[in-house]
Amino acid sequence: MAKKAYFIGNWKMNHGISGTKSYFERFLPEISKVDLSKKVVGIAPPFTSLAFARKLTEGSPVKLCAQNACFAEKGAYTGEVSPLMLKELGVEYVILGHSERRHIFGETNELIKKRVKGVYQAGLTPILCVGETLEERKLGNTFLVVSEQLKQGLSELEKVEEGRLIIAYEPVWAIGTGVNATPEQAEEVHFFLRDLLASMYGKDLAQTIPILYGGSVTPENIADLIKEPNVDGVLVGGASLDPEKFLKVVSVAI
Ligand code: PEP
């Protein structure tokens, strides 16, 4: 099966019920006109909009994603959402280890690896985010940081089935800043991550694992980023909030 390019919109804490309704009223008629034979399109609304988004997107090509999930199936975990509950809603992909979870809410590799395992075991596909801060990059520690995040984040997944894992390289200095990594900077890290995945799961499987780039992706820079051989798609924050902008990103020629 030919590899598809992934376009995942992360709404973060934006678009409640009314925002979700007006978004999909504009997005869905247009996305059905885009050639998606080589693309996967997903949207990660906030938890409270998921059920409504599911209702609106049912029968459309849009895949439903979540922005986090608990490691446990159920129980005394106040404030958390179970992967099984997300599955019941029709969620297919779950973003884990996003830099805002790591840096604002203090999520550690230790916690993230448990979330990755729980999500995987529930039959959902984790999108594990890794990425260095500006300071770490300046100190020359980019590869060290992302390899630790990748190795630890996946340490409870001894085996991975094809199509059941996605990695997102999201340099922290590029998220929401308007300063994207250059295509060369992105490719350099993606190449490194692919190699690391090959050492963990074998070369053949590593080739099939999508590695997405995230960090100030826009309709203006998507064409250059997606051309890189190891950039298998994008995780889009700000530009996914506006349906017209996200449509332009998704419509890039590949
Ligand atoms: C993100 O939050 O995952 C992200 C990439 O944000 P932005 O596109 O706004 O930089």
PDB file of C-alpha atoms and ligand atoms in Angstrom:
ATOM      1  CA  MET A   1       0.000   0.000   0.000  1.00  0.00           C
ATOM      2  CA  ALA A   2       1.407   3.405  -0.952  1.00  0.00           C
ATOM      3  CA  LYS A   3       2.250   5.668   1.961  1.00  0.00           C
ATOM      4  CA  LYS A   4      -0.220   8.476   2.568  1.00  0.00           C
ATOM      5  CA  ALA A   5       0.537  12.010   3.727  1.00  0.00           C
ATOM      6  CA  TYR A   6      -1.072  13.062   7.016  1.00  0.00           C
ATOM      7  CA  PHE A   7      -2.642  16.453   7.716  1.00  0.00           C
ATOM      8  CA  ILE A   8      -3.738  16.680  11.340  1.00  0.00           C
ATOM      9  CA  GLY A   9      -5.291  19.852  12.731  1.00  0.00           C
ATOM     10  CA  ASN A  10      -4.821  20.458  16.457  1.00  0.00           C
ATOM     11  CA  TRP A  11      -7.418  22.946  17.641  1.00  0.00           C
ATOM     12  CA  LYS A  12      -5.965  23.016  21.172  1.00  0.00           C
ATOM     13  CA  MET A  13      -8.418  24.811  23.523  1.00  0.00           C
ATOM     14  CA  ASN A  14     -10.440  26.425  20.722  1.00  0.00           C
ATOM     15  CA  HIS A  15     -13.841  25.821  19.085  1.00  0.00           C
ATOM     16  CA  GLY A  16     -16.563  24.808  21.494  1.00  0.00           C
ATOM     17  CA  ILE A  17     -19.883  23.502  20.173  1.00  0.00           C
ATOM     18  CA  SER A  18     -20.875  26.576  18.178  1.00  0.00           C
ATOM     19  CA  GLY A  19     -17.339  27.047  16.801  1.00  0.00           C
ATOM     20  CA  THR A  20     -17.244  23.371  15.805  1.00  0.00           C
ATOM     21  CA  LYS A  21     -20.583  23.694  14.022  1.00  0.00           C
ATOM     22  CA  SER A  22     -19.593  26.728  11.950  1.00  0.00           C
ATOM     23  CA  TYR A  23     -16.161  25.243  11.217  1.00  0.00           C
ATOM     24  CA  PHE A  24     -17.524  22.035   9.726  1.00  0.00           C
ATOM     25  CA  GLU A  25     -20.295  23.853   7.874  1.00  0.00           C
ATOM     26  CA  ARG A  26     -17.513  25.569   5.930  1.00  0.00           C
ATOM     27  CA  PHE A  27     -14.953  22.754   5.909  1.00  0.00           C
ATOM     28  CA  LEU A  28     -16.912  19.649   4.960  1.00  0.00           C
ATOM     29  CA  PRO A  29     -18.396  20.774   1.605  1.00  0.00           C
ATOM     30  CA  GLU A  30     -14.916  21.848   0.472  1.00  0.00           C
ATOM     31  CA  ILE A  31     -12.890  18.887   1.746  1.00  0.00           C
ATOM     32  CA  SER A  32     -15.081  16.560  -0.288  1.00  0.00           C
ATOM     33  CA  LYS A  33     -13.734  18.304  -3.423  1.00  0.00           C
ATOM     34  CA  VAL A  34     -10.065  17.696  -2.494  1.00  0.00           C
ATOM     35  CA  ASP A  35      -8.308  14.627  -3.916  1.00  0.00           C
ATOM     36  CA  LEU A  36      -7.578  12.621  -0.787  1.00  0.00           C
ATOM     37  CA  SER A  37      -6.446   9.420  -2.520  1.00  0.00           C
ATOM     38  CA  LYS A  38      -2.923   9.964  -1.112  1.00  0.00           C
ATOM     39  CA  LYS A  39      -3.841  11.906   2.014  1.00  0.00           C
ATOM     40  CA  VAL A  40      -5.287  11.385   5.484  1.00  0.00           C
ATOM     41  CA  VAL A  41      -7.016  14.374   7.091  1.00  0.00           C
ATOM     42  CA  GLY A  42      -7.736  14.537  10.805  1.00  0.00           C
ATOM     43  CA  ILE A  43      -8.941  17.092  13.311  1.00  0.00           C
ATOM     44  CA  ALA A  44      -8.344  17.106  17.067  1.00  0.00           C
ATOM     45  CA  PRO A  45     -11.046  19.229  18.738  1.00  0.00           C
ATOM     46  CA  PRO A  46     -11.152  19.785  22.496  1.00  0.00           C
ATOM     47  CA  PHE A  47     -12.721  16.885  24.442  1.00  0.00           C
ATOM     48  CA  THR A  48     -16.023  18.715  24.906  1.00  0.00           C
ATOM     49  CA  SER A  49     -16.481  19.131  21.145  1.00  0.00           C
ATOM     50  CA  LEU A  50     -15.570  15.556  20.189  1.00  0.00           C
ATOM     51  CA  ALA A  51     -19.024  13.996  20.291  1.00  0.00           C
ATOM     52  CA  PHE A  52     -20.538  16.816  18.279  1.00  0.00           C
ATOM     53  CA  ALA A  53     -17.631  16.756  15.813  1.00  0.00           C
ATOM     54  CA  ARG A  54     -18.223  13.021  15.438  1.00  0.00           C
ATOM     55  CA  LYS A  55     -21.865  13.615  14.574  1.00  0.00           C
ATOM     56  CA  LEU A  56     -20.971  16.247  11.995  1.00  0.00           C
ATOM     57  CA  THR A  57     -18.098  14.361  10.359  1.00  0.00           C
ATOM     58  CA  GLU A  58     -19.683  10.899  10.215  1.00  0.00           C
ATOM     59  CA  GLY A  59     -19.520   9.654   6.627  1.00  0.00           C
ATOM     60  CA  SER A  60     -16.932  12.304   5.715  1.00  0.00           C
ATOM     61  CA  PRO A  61     -13.235  11.626   5.104  1.00  0.00           C
ATOM     62  CA  VAL A  62     -12.261  13.547   8.256  1.00  0.00           C
ATOM     63  CA  LYS A  63     -10.669  11.376  10.952  1.00  0.00           C
ATOM     64  CA  LEU A  64     -11.408  12.260  14.527  1.00  0.00           C
ATOM     65  CA  CYS A  65      -8.396  12.789  16.808  1.00  0.00           C
ATOM     66  CA  ALA A  66      -8.017  13.611  20.501  1.00  0.00           C
ATOM     67  CA  GLN A  67      -5.470  15.876  22.156  1.00  0.00           C
ATOM     68  CA  ASN A  68      -4.580  13.556  25.032  1.00  0.00           C
ATOM     69  CA  ALA A  69      -5.760  10.413  26.819  1.00  0.00           C
ATOM     70  CA  CYS A  70      -5.290   8.649  30.131  1.00  0.00           C
ATOM     71  CA  PHE A  71      -3.188   5.483  30.382  1.00  0.00           C
ATOM     72  CA  ALA A  72      -5.947   3.644  32.236  1.00  0.00           C
ATOM     73  CA  GLU A  73      -9.208   2.287  30.847  1.00  0.00           C
ATOM     74  CA  LYS A  74     -11.317   3.566  33.751  1.00  0.00           C
ATOM     75  CA  GLY A  75     -11.220   4.393  37.424  1.00  0.00           C
ATOM     76  CA  ALA A  76     -10.221   7.087  39.896  1.00  0.00           C
ATOM     77  CA  TYR A  77      -8.408   9.503  37.582  1.00  0.00           C
ATOM     78  CA  THR A  78     -10.190  12.815  38.095  1.00  0.00           C
ATOM     79  CA  GLY A  79      -9.935  15.098  35.094  1.00  0.00           C
ATOM     80  CA  GLU A  80      -8.663  12.404  32.719  1.00  0.00           C
ATOM     81  CA  VAL A  81     -10.353  10.784  29.710  1.00  0.00           C
ATOM     82  CA  SER A  82     -10.056   7.069  28.989  1.00  0.00           C
ATOM     83  CA  PRO A  83      -8.846   5.856  25.595  1.00  0.00           C
ATOM     84  CA  LEU A  84     -11.807   3.469  25.549  1.00  0.00           C
ATOM     85  CA  MET A  85     -14.188   6.398  25.948  1.00  0.00           C
ATOM     86  CA  LEU A  86     -12.476   8.095  23.031  1.00  0.00           C
ATOM     87  CA  LYS A  87     -12.736   4.931  20.976  1.00  0.00           C
ATOM     88  CA  GLU A  88     -16.441   4.726  21.731  1.00  0.00           C
ATOM     89  CA  LEU A  89     -16.756   8.239  20.273  1.00  0.00           C
ATOM     90  CA  GLY A  90     -15.063   7.210  17.030  1.00  0.00           C
ATOM     91  CA  VAL A  91     -11.656   8.733  17.768  1.00  0.00           C
ATOM     92  CA  GLU A  92      -8.859   7.044  15.797  1.00  0.00           C
ATOM     93  CA  TYR A  93      -5.709   9.030  16.611  1.00  0.00           C
ATOM     94  CA  VAL A  94      -4.522  10.556  19.893  1.00  0.00           C
ATOM     95  CA  ILE A  95      -1.892  13.292  20.205  1.00  0.00           C
ATOM     96  CA  LEU A  96       0.399  12.512  23.153  1.00  0.00           C
ATOM     97  CA  GLY A  97       3.366  14.337  24.640  1.00  0.00           C
ATOM     98  CA  HIS A  98       2.540  17.630  22.939  1.00  0.00           C
ATOM     99  CA  SER A  99       5.007  20.306  24.068  1.00  0.00           C
ATOM    100  CA  GLU A 100       2.200  22.227  25.778  1.00  0.00           C
ATOM    101  CA  ARG A 101       1.456  19.130  27.867  1.00  0.00           C
ATOM    102  CA  ARG A 102       5.166  18.730  28.638  1.00  0.00           C
ATOM    103  CA  HIS A 103       6.020  22.363  29.332  1.00  0.00           C
ATOM    104  CA  ILE A 104       2.816  23.912  30.736  1.00  0.00           C
ATOM    105  CA  PHE A 105       1.423  20.873  32.549  1.00  0.00           C
ATOM    106  CA  GLY A 106       4.683  19.168  33.459  1.00  0.00           C
ATOM    107  CA  GLU A 107       4.067  15.856  31.691  1.00  0.00           C
ATOM    108  CA  THR A 108       7.207  13.735  31.816  1.00  0.00           C
ATOM    109  CA  ASN A 109       8.501  11.026  29.512  1.00  0.00           C
ATOM    110  CA  GLU A 110       7.605   8.614  32.314  1.00  0.00           C
ATOM    111  CA  LEU A 111       3.926   9.604  32.176  1.00  0.00           C
ATOM    112  CA  ILE A 112       3.826   9.943  28.396  1.00  0.00           C
ATOM    113  CA  LYS A 113       5.117   6.393  27.845  1.00  0.00           C
ATOM    114  CA  LYS A 114       2.217   5.085  29.956  1.00  0.00           C
ATOM    115  CA  ARG A 115      -0.261   7.138  27.946  1.00  0.00           C
ATOM    116  CA  VAL A 116       1.260   5.813  24.692  1.00  0.00           C
ATOM    117  CA  LYS A 117       0.873   2.225  25.889  1.00  0.00           C
ATOM    118  CA  GLY A 118      -2.705   2.758  27.099  1.00  0.00           C
ATOM    119  CA  VAL A 119      -3.772   4.386  23.858  1.00  0.00           C
ATOM    120  CA  TYR A 120      -2.085   1.716  21.753  1.00  0.00           C
ATOM    121  CA  GLN A 121      -3.609  -1.107  23.769  1.00  0.00           C
ATOM    122  CA  ALA A 122      -7.065   0.418  23.377  1.00  0.00           C
ATOM    123  CA  GLY A 123      -6.651   0.045  19.610  1.00  0.00           C
ATOM    124  CA  LEU A 124      -6.123   3.733  18.912  1.00  0.00           C
ATOM    125  CA  THR A 125      -3.103   5.187  17.121  1.00  0.00           C
ATOM    126  CA  PRO A 126      -0.825   7.373  19.246  1.00  0.00           C
ATOM    127  CA  ILE A 127       0.720  10.461  17.659  1.00  0.00           C
ATOM    128  CA  LEU A 128       3.798  10.850  19.862  1.00  0.00           C
ATOM    129  CA  CYS A 129       5.210  14.402  19.793  1.00  0.00           C
ATOM    130  CA  VAL A 130       8.875  15.118  20.354  1.00  0.00           C
ATOM    131  CA  GLY A 131      10.840  18.337  20.025  1.00  0.00           C
ATOM    132  CA  GLU A 132      13.571  20.461  21.519  1.00  0.00           C
ATOM    133  CA  THR A 133      13.399  23.951  23.022  1.00  0.00           C
ATOM    134  CA  LEU A 134      15.368  26.813  21.515  1.00  0.00           C
ATOM    135  CA  GLU A 135      17.880  26.618  24.325  1.00  0.00           C
ATOM    136  CA  GLU A 136      18.390  22.902  23.768  1.00  0.00           C
ATOM    137  CA  ARG A 137      18.924  23.518  20.046  1.00  0.00           C
ATOM    138  CA  LYS A 138      21.401  26.295  20.711  1.00  0.00           C
ATOM    139  CA  LEU A 139      23.351  24.000  23.028  1.00  0.00           C
ATOM    140  CA  GLY A 140      23.519  21.416  20.235  1.00  0.00           C
ATOM    141  CA  ASN A 141      21.286  18.981  22.120  1.00  0.00           C
ATOM    142  CA  THR A 142      18.469  18.547  19.586  1.00  0.00           C
ATOM    143  CA  PHE A 143      19.239  14.917  18.734  1.00  0.00           C
ATOM    144  CA  LEU A 144      19.835  14.016  22.351  1.00  0.00           C
ATOM    145  CA  VAL A 145      16.493  15.480  23.448  1.00  0.00           C
ATOM    146  CA  VAL A 146      14.375  14.001  20.672  1.00  0.00           C
ATOM    147  CA  SER A 147      16.011  10.597  20.940  1.00  0.00           C
ATOM    148  CA  GLU A 148      15.331  10.464  24.696  1.00  0.00           C
ATOM    149  CA  GLN A 149      11.704  11.529  24.134  1.00  0.00           C
ATOM    150  CA  LEU A 150      11.258   8.970  21.375  1.00  0.00           C
ATOM    151  CA  LYS A 151      12.980   6.069  23.118  1.00  0.00           C
ATOM    152  CA  GLN A 152      11.289   6.688  26.457  1.00  0.00           C
ATOM    153  CA  GLY A 153       7.901   7.499  24.955  1.00  0.00           C
ATOM    154  CA  LEU A 154       7.917   4.191  23.066  1.00  0.00           C
ATOM    155  CA  SER A 155       9.671   2.108  25.684  1.00  0.00           C
ATOM    156  CA  GLU A 156       6.494   0.208  26.605  1.00  0.00           C
ATOM    157  CA  LEU A 157       5.720  -0.663  22.982  1.00  0.00           C
ATOM    158  CA  GLU A 158       7.947  -3.614  22.271  1.00  0.00           C
ATOM    159  CA  LYS A 159       6.229  -4.326  19.001  1.00  0.00           C
ATOM    160  CA  VAL A 160       4.272  -2.017  16.758  1.00  0.00           C
ATOM    161  CA  GLU A 161       1.881  -3.074  14.047  1.00  0.00           C
ATOM    162  CA  GLU A 162       2.011  -1.294  10.731  1.00  0.00           C
ATOM    163  CA  GLY A 163      -0.305   1.720  10.706  1.00  0.00           C
ATOM    164  CA  ARG A 164      -0.578   1.896  14.504  1.00  0.00           C
ATOM    165  CA  LEU A 165       1.970   4.597  15.369  1.00  0.00           C
ATOM    166  CA  ILE A 166       2.679   8.154  14.234  1.00  0.00           C
ATOM    167  CA  ILE A 167       5.523  10.417  15.349  1.00  0.00           C
ATOM    168  CA  ALA A 168       5.374  14.217  15.215  1.00  0.00           C
ATOM    169  CA  TYR A 169       8.561  16.285  15.321  1.00  0.00           C
ATOM    170  CA  GLU A 170       7.525  19.616  16.787  1.00  0.00           C
ATOM    171  CA  PRO A 171      10.409  21.912  17.720  1.00  0.00           C
ATOM    172  CA  VAL A 172       9.128  23.940  20.671  1.00  0.00           C
ATOM    173  CA  TRP A 173      10.624  27.151  19.264  1.00  0.00           C
ATOM    174  CA  ALA A 174       8.478  26.765  16.145  1.00  0.00           C
ATOM    175  CA  ILE A 175       5.131  26.118  17.825  1.00  0.00           C
ATOM    176  CA  GLY A 176       2.792  29.077  17.595  1.00  0.00           C
ATOM    177  CA  THR A 177       5.691  31.451  16.956  1.00  0.00           C
ATOM    178  CA  GLY A 178       5.359  32.022  13.214  1.00  0.00           C
ATOM    179  CA  VAL A 179       8.949  30.752  12.847  1.00  0.00           C
ATOM    180  CA  ASN A 180       8.840  27.351  11.188  1.00  0.00           C
ATOM    181  CA  ALA A 181      11.782  24.984  10.948  1.00  0.00           C
ATOM    182  CA  THR A 182      13.276  25.188   7.479  1.00  0.00           C
ATOM    183  CA  PRO A 183      12.580  22.127   5.332  1.00  0.00           C
ATOM    184  CA  GLU A 184      16.277  21.201   5.760  1.00  0.00           C
ATOM    185  CA  GLN A 185      16.114  21.467   9.556  1.00  0.00           C
ATOM    186  CA  ALA A 186      12.950  19.355   9.624  1.00  0.00           C
ATOM    187  CA  GLU A 187      14.386  16.729   7.262  1.00  0.00           C
ATOM    188  CA  GLU A 188      17.586  16.445   9.287  1.00  0.00           C
ATOM    189  CA  VAL A 189      15.650  15.537  12.450  1.00  0.00           C
ATOM    190  CA  HIS A 190      13.112  13.344  10.635  1.00  0.00           C
ATOM    191  CA  PHE A 191      15.961  11.370   9.044  1.00  0.00           C
ATOM    192  CA  PHE A 192      17.497  10.911  12.485  1.00  0.00           C
ATOM    193  CA  LEU A 193      14.169   9.789  13.970  1.00  0.00           C
ATOM    194  CA  ARG A 194      13.594   7.318  11.129  1.00  0.00           C
ATOM    195  CA  ASP A 195      16.987   5.788  11.808  1.00  0.00           C
ATOM    196  CA  LEU A 196      16.189   5.527  15.487  1.00  0.00           C
ATOM    197  CA  LEU A 197      12.843   3.879  14.721  1.00  0.00           C
ATOM    198  CA  ALA A 198      14.687   1.428  12.466  1.00  0.00           C
ATOM    199  CA  SER A 199      16.988   0.471  15.344  1.00  0.00           C
ATOM    200  CA  MET A 200      13.931  -0.156  17.530  1.00  0.00           C
ATOM    201  CA  TYR A 201      11.479  -1.832  15.165  1.00  0.00           C
ATOM    202  CA  GLY A 202      13.493  -2.766  12.075  1.00  0.00           C
ATOM    203  CA  LYS A 203      14.043  -0.880   8.846  1.00  0.00           C
ATOM    204  CA  ASP A 204      10.955  -2.090   7.019  1.00  0.00           C
ATOM    205  CA  LEU A 205       8.500  -1.090   9.728  1.00  0.00           C
ATOM    206  CA  ALA A 206      10.309   2.216  10.344  1.00  0.00           C
ATOM    207  CA  GLN A 207       9.717   3.131   6.706  1.00  0.00           C
ATOM    208  CA  THR A 208       5.981   2.787   7.224  1.00  0.00           C
ATOM    209  CA  ILE A 209       5.754   4.958  10.373  1.00  0.00           C
ATOM    210  CA  PRO A 210       4.598   8.457   9.418  1.00  0.00           C
ATOM    211  CA  ILE A 211       6.814  11.218  10.844  1.00  0.00           C
ATOM    212  CA  LEU A 212       4.909  14.501  10.802  1.00  0.00           C
ATOM    213  CA  TYR A 213       6.369  17.963  11.133  1.00  0.00           C
ATOM    214  CA  GLY A 214       4.640  20.550  13.364  1.00  0.00           C
ATOM    215  CA  GLY A 215       5.472  24.174  14.077  1.00  0.00           C
ATOM    216  CA  SER A 216       3.980  27.214  12.335  1.00  0.00           C
ATOM    217  CA  VAL A 217       2.865  25.304   9.240  1.00  0.00           C
ATOM    218  CA  THR A 218       0.901  27.592   6.904  1.00  0.00           C
ATOM    219  CA  PRO A 219      -0.503  27.539   3.360  1.00  0.00           C
ATOM    220  CA  GLU A 220       2.653  29.447   2.389  1.00  0.00           C
ATOM    221  CA  ASN A 221       5.286  27.000   3.681  1.00  0.00           C
ATOM    222  CA  ILE A 222       3.556  23.603   3.352  1.00  0.00           C
ATOM    223  CA  ALA A 223       4.698  22.939  -0.234  1.00  0.00           C
ATOM    224  CA  ASP A 224       8.391  23.133   0.661  1.00  0.00           C
ATOM    225  CA  LEU A 225       8.088  21.157   3.887  1.00  0.00           C
ATOM    226  CA  ILE A 226       6.086  18.274   2.411  1.00  0.00           C
ATOM    227  CA  LYS A 227       8.626  17.807  -0.406  1.00  0.00           C
ATOM    228  CA  GLU A 228      11.227  16.487   2.025  1.00  0.00           C
ATOM    229  CA  PRO A 229      11.602  12.708   1.744  1.00  0.00           C
ATOM    230  CA  ASN A 230      11.111  12.022   5.463  1.00  0.00           C
ATOM    231  CA  VAL A 231       8.339  14.536   6.093  1.00  0.00           C
ATOM    232  CA  ASP A 232       5.241  12.344   5.853  1.00  0.00           C
ATOM    233  CA  GLY A 233       2.742  15.004   6.797  1.00  0.00           C
ATOM    234  CA  VAL A 234       2.078  17.833   9.208  1.00  0.00           C
ATOM    235  CA  LEU A 235       0.526  18.571  12.580  1.00  0.00           C
ATOM    236  CA  VAL A 236      -1.030  22.007  12.311  1.00  0.00           C
ATOM    237  CA  GLY A 237      -2.067  24.252  15.208  1.00  0.00           C
ATOM    238  CA  GLY A 238      -2.910  27.885  14.438  1.00  0.00           C
ATOM    239  CA  ALA A 239      -3.543  27.438  10.724  1.00  0.00           C
ATOM    240  CA  SER A 240      -6.011  24.612  11.368  1.00  0.00           C
ATOM    241  CA  LEU A 241      -8.355  26.894  13.313  1.00  0.00           C
ATOM    242  CA  ASP A 242      -9.522  28.599  10.166  1.00  0.00           C
ATOM    243  CA  PRO A 243     -11.231  26.134   7.802  1.00  0.00           C
ATOM    244  CA  GLU A 244     -10.147  28.007   4.667  1.00  0.00           C
ATOM    245  CA  LYS A 245      -6.516  28.095   5.772  1.00  0.00           C
ATOM    246  CA  PHE A 246      -6.475  24.435   6.744  1.00  0.00           C
ATOM    247  CA  LEU A 247      -8.094  23.525   3.408  1.00  0.00           C
ATOM    248  CA  LYS A 248      -5.268  25.325   1.635  1.00  0.00           C
ATOM    249  CA  VAL A 249      -2.700  23.375   3.647  1.00  0.00           C
ATOM    250  CA  VAL A 250      -4.459  20.064   2.924  1.00  0.00           C
ATOM    251  CA  SER A 251      -4.810  20.902  -0.783  1.00  0.00           C
ATOM    252  CA  VAL A 252      -1.039  21.098  -1.329  1.00  0.00           C
ATOM    253  CA  ALA A 253       0.136  19.107  -4.341  1.00  0.00           C
ATOM    254  CA  ILE A 254       2.008  15.923  -3.381  1.00  0.00           C
TER     255      ILE A 254
HETATM  256  C1  PEP B   1       0.915  22.448  17.462  1.00  0.00           C
HETATM  257  O1  PEP B   1       0.424  22.950  18.462  1.00  0.00           O
HETATM  258  O2  PEP B   1       0.976  21.232  17.368  1.00  0.00           O
HETATM  259  C2  PEP B   1       1.413  23.339  16.424  1.00  0.00           C
HETATM  260  C3  PEP B   1       2.191  22.824  15.530  1.00  0.00           C
HETATM  261  O3  PEP B   1       1.023  24.662  16.492  1.00  0.00           O
HETATM  262  P1  PEP B   1       1.271  25.794  15.372  1.00  0.00           P
HETATM  263  O4  PEP B   1       0.979  25.183  14.033  1.00  0.00           O
HETATM  264  O5  PEP B   1       0.352  26.903  15.737  1.00  0.00           O
HETATM  265  O6  PEP B   1       2.716  26.181  15.479  1.00  0.00           O
END
